[in-house]
mmCIF file of C-alpha atoms in Angstrom:
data_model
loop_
_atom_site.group_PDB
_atom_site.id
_atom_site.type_symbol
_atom_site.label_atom_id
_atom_site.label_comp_id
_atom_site.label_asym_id
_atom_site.label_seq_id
_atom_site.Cartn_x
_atom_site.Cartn_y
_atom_site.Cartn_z
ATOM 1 C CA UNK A 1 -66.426 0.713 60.794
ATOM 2 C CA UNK A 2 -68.118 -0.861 63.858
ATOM 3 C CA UNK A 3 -71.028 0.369 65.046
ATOM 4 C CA UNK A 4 -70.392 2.149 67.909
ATOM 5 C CA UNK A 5 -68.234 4.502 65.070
ATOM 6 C CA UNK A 6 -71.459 4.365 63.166
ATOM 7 C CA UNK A 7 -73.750 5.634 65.561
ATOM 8 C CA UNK A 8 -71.239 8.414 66.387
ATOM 9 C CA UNK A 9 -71.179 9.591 63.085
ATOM 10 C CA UNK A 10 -74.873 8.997 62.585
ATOM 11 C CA UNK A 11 -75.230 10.902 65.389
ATOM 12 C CA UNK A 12 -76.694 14.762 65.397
ATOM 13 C CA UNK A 13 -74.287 17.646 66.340
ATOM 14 C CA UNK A 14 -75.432 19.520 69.239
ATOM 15 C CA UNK A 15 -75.160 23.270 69.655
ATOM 16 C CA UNK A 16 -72.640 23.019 72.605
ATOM 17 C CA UNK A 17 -70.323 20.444 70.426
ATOM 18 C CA UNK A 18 -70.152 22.698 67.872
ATOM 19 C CA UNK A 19 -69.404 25.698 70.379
ATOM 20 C CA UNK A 20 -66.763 23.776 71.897
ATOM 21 C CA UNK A 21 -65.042 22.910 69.022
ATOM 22 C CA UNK A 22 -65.268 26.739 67.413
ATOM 23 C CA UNK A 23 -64.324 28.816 70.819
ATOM 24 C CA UNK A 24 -61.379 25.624 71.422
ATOM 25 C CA UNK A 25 -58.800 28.225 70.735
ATOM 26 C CA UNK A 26 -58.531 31.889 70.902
ATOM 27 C CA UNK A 27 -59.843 34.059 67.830
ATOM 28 C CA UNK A 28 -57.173 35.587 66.032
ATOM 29 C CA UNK A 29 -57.004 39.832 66.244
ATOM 30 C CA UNK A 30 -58.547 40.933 62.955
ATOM 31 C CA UNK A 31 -55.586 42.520 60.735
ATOM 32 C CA UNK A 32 -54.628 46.111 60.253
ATOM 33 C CA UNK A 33 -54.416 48.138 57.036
ATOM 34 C CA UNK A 34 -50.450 47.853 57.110
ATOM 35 C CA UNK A 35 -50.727 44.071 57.373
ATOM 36 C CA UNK A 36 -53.276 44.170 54.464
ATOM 37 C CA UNK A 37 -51.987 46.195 52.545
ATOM 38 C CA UNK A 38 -48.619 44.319 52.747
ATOM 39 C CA UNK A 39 -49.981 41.227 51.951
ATOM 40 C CA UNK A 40 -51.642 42.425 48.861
ATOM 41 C CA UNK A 41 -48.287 44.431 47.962
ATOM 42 C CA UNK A 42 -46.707 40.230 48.057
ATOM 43 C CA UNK A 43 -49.359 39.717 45.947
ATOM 44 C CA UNK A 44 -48.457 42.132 43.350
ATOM 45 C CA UNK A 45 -44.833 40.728 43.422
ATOM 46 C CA UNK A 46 -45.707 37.078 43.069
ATOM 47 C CA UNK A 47 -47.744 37.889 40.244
ATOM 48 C CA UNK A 48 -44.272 39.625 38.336
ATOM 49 C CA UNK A 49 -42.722 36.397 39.665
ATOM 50 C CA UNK A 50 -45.234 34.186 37.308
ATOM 51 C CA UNK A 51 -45.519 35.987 35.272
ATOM 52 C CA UNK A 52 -42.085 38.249 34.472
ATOM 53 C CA UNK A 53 -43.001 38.996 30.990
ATOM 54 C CA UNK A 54 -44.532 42.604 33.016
ATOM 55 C CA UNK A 55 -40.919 44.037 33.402
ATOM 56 C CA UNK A 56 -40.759 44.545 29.722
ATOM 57 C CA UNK A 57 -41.596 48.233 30.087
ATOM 58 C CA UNK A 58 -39.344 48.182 32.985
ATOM 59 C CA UNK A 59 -35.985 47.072 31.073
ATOM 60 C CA UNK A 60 -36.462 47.775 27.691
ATOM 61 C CA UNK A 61 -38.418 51.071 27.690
ATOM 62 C CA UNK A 62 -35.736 52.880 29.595
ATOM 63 C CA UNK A 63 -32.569 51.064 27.447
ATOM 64 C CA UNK A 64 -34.635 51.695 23.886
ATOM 65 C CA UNK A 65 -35.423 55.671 24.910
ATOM 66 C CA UNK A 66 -31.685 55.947 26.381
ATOM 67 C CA UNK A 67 -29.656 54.935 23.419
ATOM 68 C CA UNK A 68 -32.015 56.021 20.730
ATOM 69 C CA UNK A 69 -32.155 59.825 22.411
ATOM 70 C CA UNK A 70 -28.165 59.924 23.241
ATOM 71 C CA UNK A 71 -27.068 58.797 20.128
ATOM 72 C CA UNK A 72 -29.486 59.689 17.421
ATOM 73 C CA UNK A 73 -30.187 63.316 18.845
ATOM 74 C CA UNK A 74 -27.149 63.889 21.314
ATOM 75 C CA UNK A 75 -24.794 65.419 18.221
ATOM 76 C CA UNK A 76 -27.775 67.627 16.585
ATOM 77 C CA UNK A 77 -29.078 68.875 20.397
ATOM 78 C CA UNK A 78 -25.700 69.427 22.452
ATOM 79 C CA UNK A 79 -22.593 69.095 19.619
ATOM 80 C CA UNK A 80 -22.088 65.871 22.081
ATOM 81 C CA UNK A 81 -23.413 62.715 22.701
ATOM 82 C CA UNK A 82 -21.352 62.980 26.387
ATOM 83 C CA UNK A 83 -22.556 66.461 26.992
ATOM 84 C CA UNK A 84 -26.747 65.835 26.253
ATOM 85 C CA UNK A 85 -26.241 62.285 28.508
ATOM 86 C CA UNK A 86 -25.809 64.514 31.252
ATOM 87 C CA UNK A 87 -28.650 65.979 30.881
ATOM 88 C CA UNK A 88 -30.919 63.392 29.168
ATOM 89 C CA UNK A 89 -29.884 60.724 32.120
ATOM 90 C CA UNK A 90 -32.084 62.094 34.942
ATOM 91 C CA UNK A 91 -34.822 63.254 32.303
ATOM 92 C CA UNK A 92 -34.933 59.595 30.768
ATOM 93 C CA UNK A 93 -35.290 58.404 34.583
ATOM 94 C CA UNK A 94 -38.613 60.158 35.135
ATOM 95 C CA UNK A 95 -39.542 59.609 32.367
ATOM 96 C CA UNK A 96 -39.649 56.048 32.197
ATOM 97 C CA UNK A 97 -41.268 55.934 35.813
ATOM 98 C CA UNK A 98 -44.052 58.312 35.667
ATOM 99 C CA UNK A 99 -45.108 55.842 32.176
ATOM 100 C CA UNK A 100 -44.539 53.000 33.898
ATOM 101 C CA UNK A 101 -47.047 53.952 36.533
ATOM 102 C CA UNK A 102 -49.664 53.432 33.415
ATOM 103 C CA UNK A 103 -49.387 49.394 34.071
ATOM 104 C CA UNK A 104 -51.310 50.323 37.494
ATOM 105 C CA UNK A 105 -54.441 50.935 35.770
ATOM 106 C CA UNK A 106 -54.075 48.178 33.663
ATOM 107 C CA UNK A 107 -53.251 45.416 36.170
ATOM 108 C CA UNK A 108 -56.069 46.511 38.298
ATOM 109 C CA UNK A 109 -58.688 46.729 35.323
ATOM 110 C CA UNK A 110 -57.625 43.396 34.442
ATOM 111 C CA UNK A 111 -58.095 42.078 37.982
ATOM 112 C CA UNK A 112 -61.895 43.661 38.190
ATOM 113 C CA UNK A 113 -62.601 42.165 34.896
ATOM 114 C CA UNK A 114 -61.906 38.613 35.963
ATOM 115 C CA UNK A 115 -63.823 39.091 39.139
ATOM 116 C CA UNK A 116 -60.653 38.949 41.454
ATOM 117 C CA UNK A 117 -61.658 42.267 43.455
ATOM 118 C CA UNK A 118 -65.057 41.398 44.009
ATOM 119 C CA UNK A 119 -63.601 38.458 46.361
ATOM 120 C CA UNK A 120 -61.475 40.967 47.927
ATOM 121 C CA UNK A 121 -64.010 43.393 48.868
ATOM 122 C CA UNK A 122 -66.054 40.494 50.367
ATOM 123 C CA UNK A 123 -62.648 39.701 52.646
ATOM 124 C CA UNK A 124 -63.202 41.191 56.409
ATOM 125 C CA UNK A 125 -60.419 43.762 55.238
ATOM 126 C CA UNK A 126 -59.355 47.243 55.162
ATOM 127 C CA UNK A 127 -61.092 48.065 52.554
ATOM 128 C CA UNK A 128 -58.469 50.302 50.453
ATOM 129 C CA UNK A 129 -55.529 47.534 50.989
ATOM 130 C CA UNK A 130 -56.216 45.550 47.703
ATOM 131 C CA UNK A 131 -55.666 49.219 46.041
ATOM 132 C CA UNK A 132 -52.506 50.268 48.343
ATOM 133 C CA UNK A 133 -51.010 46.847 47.797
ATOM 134 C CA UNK A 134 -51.055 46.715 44.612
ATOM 135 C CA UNK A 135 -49.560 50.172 44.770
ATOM 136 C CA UNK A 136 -46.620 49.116 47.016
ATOM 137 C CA UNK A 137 -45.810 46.364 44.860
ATOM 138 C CA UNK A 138 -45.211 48.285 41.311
ATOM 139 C CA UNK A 139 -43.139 50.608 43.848
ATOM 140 C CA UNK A 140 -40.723 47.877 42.912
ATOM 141 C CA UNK A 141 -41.057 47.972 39.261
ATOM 142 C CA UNK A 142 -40.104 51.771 39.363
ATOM 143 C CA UNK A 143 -37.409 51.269 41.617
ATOM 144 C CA UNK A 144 -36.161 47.887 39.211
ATOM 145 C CA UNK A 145 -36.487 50.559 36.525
ATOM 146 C CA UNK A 146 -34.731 53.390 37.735
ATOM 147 C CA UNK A 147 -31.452 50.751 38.923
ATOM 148 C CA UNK A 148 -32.133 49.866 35.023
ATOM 149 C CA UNK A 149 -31.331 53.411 34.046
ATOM 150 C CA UNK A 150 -28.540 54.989 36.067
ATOM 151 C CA UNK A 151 -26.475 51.635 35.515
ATOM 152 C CA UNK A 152 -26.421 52.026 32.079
ATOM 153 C CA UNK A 153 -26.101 55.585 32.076
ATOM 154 C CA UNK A 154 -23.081 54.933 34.338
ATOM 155 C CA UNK A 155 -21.921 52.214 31.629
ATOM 156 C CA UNK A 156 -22.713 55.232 28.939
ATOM 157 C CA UNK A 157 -20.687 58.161 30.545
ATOM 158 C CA UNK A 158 -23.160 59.779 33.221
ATOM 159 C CA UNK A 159 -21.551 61.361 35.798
ATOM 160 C CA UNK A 160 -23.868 62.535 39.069
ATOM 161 C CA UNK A 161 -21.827 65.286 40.876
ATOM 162 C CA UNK A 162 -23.986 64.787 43.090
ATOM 163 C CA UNK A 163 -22.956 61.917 44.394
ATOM 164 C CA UNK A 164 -24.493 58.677 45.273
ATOM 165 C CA UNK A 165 -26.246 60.742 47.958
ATOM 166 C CA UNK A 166 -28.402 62.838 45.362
ATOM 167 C CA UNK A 167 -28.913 60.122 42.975
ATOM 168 C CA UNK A 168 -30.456 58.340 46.221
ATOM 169 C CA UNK A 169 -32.631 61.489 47.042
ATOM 170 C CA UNK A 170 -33.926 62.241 43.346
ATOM 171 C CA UNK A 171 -35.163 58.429 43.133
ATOM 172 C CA UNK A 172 -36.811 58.077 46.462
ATOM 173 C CA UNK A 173 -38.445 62.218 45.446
ATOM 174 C CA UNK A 174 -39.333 60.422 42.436
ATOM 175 C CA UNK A 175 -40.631 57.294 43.993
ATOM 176 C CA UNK A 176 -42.876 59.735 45.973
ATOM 177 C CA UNK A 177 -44.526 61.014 42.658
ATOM 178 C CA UNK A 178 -45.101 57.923 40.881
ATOM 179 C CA UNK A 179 -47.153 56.177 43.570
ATOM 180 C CA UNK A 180 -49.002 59.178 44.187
ATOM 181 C CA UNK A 181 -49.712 59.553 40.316
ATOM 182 C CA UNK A 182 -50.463 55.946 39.989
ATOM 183 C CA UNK A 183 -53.891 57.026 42.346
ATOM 184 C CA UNK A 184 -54.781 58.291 38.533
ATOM 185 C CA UNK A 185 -54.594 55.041 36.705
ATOM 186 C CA UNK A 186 -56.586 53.157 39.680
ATOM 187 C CA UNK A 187 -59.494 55.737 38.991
ATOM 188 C CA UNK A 188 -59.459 55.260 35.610
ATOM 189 C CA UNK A 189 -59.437 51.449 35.963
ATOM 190 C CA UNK A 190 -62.661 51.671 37.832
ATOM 191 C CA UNK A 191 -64.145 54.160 35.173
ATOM 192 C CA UNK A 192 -62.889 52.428 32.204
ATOM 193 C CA UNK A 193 -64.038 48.973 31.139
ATOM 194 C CA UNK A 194 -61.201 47.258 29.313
ATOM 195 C CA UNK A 195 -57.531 47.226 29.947
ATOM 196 C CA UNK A 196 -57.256 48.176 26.419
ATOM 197 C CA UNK A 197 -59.078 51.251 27.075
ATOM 198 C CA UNK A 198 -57.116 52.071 30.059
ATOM 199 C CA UNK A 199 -53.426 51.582 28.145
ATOM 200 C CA UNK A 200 -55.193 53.984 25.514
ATOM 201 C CA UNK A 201 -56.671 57.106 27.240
ATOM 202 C CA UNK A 202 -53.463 56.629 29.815
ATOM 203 C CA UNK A 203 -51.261 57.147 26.799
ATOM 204 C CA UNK A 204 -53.121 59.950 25.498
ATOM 205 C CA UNK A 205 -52.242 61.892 28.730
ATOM 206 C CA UNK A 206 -48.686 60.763 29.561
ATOM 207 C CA UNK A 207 -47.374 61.300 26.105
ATOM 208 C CA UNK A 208 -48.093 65.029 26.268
ATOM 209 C CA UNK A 209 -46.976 65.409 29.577
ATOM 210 C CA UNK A 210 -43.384 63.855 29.429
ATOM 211 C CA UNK A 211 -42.786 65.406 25.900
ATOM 212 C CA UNK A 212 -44.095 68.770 26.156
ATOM 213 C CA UNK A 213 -41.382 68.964 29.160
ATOM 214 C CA UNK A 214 -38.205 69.678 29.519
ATOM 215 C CA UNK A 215 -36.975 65.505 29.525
ATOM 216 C CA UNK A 216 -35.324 66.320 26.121
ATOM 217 C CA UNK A 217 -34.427 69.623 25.498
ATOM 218 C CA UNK A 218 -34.389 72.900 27.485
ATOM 219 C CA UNK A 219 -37.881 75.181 27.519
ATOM 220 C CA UNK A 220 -35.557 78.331 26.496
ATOM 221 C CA UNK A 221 -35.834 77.120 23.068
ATOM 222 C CA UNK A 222 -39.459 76.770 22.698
ATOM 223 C CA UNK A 223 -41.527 79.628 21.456
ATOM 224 C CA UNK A 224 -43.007 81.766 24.385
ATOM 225 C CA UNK A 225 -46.410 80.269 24.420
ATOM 226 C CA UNK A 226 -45.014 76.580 24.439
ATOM 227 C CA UNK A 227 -42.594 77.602 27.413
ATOM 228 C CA UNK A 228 -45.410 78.725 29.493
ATOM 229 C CA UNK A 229 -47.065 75.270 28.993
ATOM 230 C CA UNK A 230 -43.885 73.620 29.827
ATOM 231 C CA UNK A 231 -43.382 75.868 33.135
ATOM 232 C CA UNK A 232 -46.807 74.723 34.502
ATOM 233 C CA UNK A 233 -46.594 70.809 33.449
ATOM 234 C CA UNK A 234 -45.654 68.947 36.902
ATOM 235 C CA UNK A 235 -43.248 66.550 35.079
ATOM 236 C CA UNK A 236 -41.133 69.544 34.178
ATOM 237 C CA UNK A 237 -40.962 70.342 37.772
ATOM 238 C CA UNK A 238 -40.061 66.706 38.594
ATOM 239 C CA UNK A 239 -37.493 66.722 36.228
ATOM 240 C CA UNK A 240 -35.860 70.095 37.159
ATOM 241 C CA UNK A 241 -35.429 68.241 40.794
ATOM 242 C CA UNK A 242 -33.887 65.121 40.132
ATOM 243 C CA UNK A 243 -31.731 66.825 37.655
ATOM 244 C CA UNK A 244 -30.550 68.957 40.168
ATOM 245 C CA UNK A 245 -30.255 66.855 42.386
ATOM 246 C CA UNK A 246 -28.309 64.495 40.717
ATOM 247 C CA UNK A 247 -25.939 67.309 39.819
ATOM 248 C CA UNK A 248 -24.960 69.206 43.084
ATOM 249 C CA UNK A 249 -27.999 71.431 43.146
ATOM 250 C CA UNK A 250 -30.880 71.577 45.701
ATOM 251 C CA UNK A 251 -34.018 73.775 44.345
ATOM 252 C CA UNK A 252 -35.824 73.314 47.073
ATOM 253 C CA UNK A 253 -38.354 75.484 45.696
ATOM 254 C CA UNK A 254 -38.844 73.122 42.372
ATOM 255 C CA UNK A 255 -39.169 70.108 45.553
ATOM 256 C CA UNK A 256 -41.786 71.834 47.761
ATOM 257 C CA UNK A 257 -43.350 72.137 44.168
ATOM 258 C CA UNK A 258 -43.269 68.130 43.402
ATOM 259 C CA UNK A 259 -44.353 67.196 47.085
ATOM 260 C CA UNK A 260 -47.355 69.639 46.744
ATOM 261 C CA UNK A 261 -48.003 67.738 43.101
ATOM 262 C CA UNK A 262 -48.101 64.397 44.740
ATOM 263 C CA UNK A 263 -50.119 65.406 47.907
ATOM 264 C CA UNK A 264 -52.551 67.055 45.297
ATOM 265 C CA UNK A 265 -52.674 64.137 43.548
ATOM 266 C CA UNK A 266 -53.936 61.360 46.153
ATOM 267 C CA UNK A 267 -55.909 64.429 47.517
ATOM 268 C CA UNK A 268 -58.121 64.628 44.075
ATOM 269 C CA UNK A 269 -58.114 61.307 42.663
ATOM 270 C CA UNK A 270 -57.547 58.665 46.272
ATOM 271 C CA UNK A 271 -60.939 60.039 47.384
ATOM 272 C CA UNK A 272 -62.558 59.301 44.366
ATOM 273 C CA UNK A 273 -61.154 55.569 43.496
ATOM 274 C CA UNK A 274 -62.388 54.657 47.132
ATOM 275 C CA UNK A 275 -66.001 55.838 46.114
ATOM 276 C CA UNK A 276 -65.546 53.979 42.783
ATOM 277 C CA UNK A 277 -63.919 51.079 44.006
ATOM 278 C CA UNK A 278 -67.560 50.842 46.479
ATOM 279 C CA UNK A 279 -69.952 51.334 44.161
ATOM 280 C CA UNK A 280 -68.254 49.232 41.667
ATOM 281 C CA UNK A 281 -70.762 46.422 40.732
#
């Protein structure tokens, strides 16, 4: 280094240096909550890319509940393990979406624990995107594990007379309801202070719900009281859809019913993550 080099770098910066050197180039436009949102959606997949071990409840849930229900229970229930596939099938599908929504809550509990979403809400950001993302990224877990279950119910016997066209429509309906009931599990991630704790109260309220339905078996053979518990229980009206739909049938009373659910649903619980998610120290 010679010294004219020294005395330039010995040199104080002025104000208008430093100007010129910040304002060289144009600032870029700050992004919107679709952009954000996306980009935190990425995130979620990259992190299933690391780390696939988190599609376990996306592949072997559904395949375990599948076989175990059509051929331990398919004789006793239906006289035919053929006959109760075609109406387990769709039953099995939301059911193994509406649980997997339960990993939600525990990624994002797991996140706030390490201290990864107090960086985010420091970012110049929408501020619900980290949430959204992260909900747009397990849409591709349920929609992983719903391809997981028609193809081998296809494999088994199931046969949609409805077509490809209402197996298409009952998953995207059902799509619909899990990401709105995965609004839930974020609220309960920012209440709860483990991801232990989250896995555990979230199990004490799907279980209920998906058995005390009719997944398995029809309501009409329930005692009265039970059946009136069934009738009200939202997963019973989810079911009743994408069974239908899946074989012929539109009740397009049963979907108004499901799209109320899941408008319901972000309407109760979105408003209070985002008051959560701020206050959360």
């Amino acid at each position: 280094m010679n010294a004219t080099s020294a005395e330039q770098a010995s040199a104080p910066v002025t104000e208008d240096a430093l100007r010129s050197v910040l304002l060289a180039g144009e600032r870029p436009s700050r992004p919107g909550p679709v952009l954000t949102s996306l980009t935190f959606g990425w995130r979620a997949l990259l992190k299933i890319k690391h780390v696939p071990e988190q599609l376990v409840d996306v592949t072997m849930f559904p395949i375990m509940f599948t076989l175990m229900f059509t051929y331990l229970f398919g004789g006793a229930l239906a006289g035919s393990t053929q006959e109760y596939l075609q109406f387990l099938l769709p039953g099995i599908l939301v059911q193994a979406n509406v649980m997997i929504t339960m990993n939600t809550g525990i990624t994002l509990n797991t996140d706030i624990q390490k201290g990864v979403f107090d960086r985010f809400r420091s970012l110049p950001v929408w501020r619900p995107s980290p949430l959204v993302g992260a909900l747009l990224g397990d849409l591709v877990r349920y929609s992983i594990g719903s391809v997981i279950v028609i193809t081998l119910g296809l494999v088994l016997g199931f046969r949609p007379e409805g077509g490809a066209v209402g197996v298409v429509l009952s998953v995207v309906l059902l799509l619909v309801f899990s990401f709105c009931l995965s609004w839930l599990w974020t609220m309960l991630s920012l209440i709860l202070r483990t991801p232990n704790s989250v896995a555990g109260v979230s199990m004490m309220v799907m279980f209920p719900l998906t058995f005390v339905s009719n997944i398995f078996v029809d309501p009409k053979t329930m005692p009265g009281w039970l059946q009136a518990v069934v009738e009200v229980n939202p997963i019973t009206h989810l079911a009743t859809v994408v069974r239908g739909l899946m074989h012929g049938s539109v009740p397009a009373g049963e979907i108004g019913w499901v799209l109320v659910s899941s408008v319901l649903l972000v309407a109760v619980f979105g408003p209070i993550t985002m008051v959560l998610y701020r206050n959360k120290k």
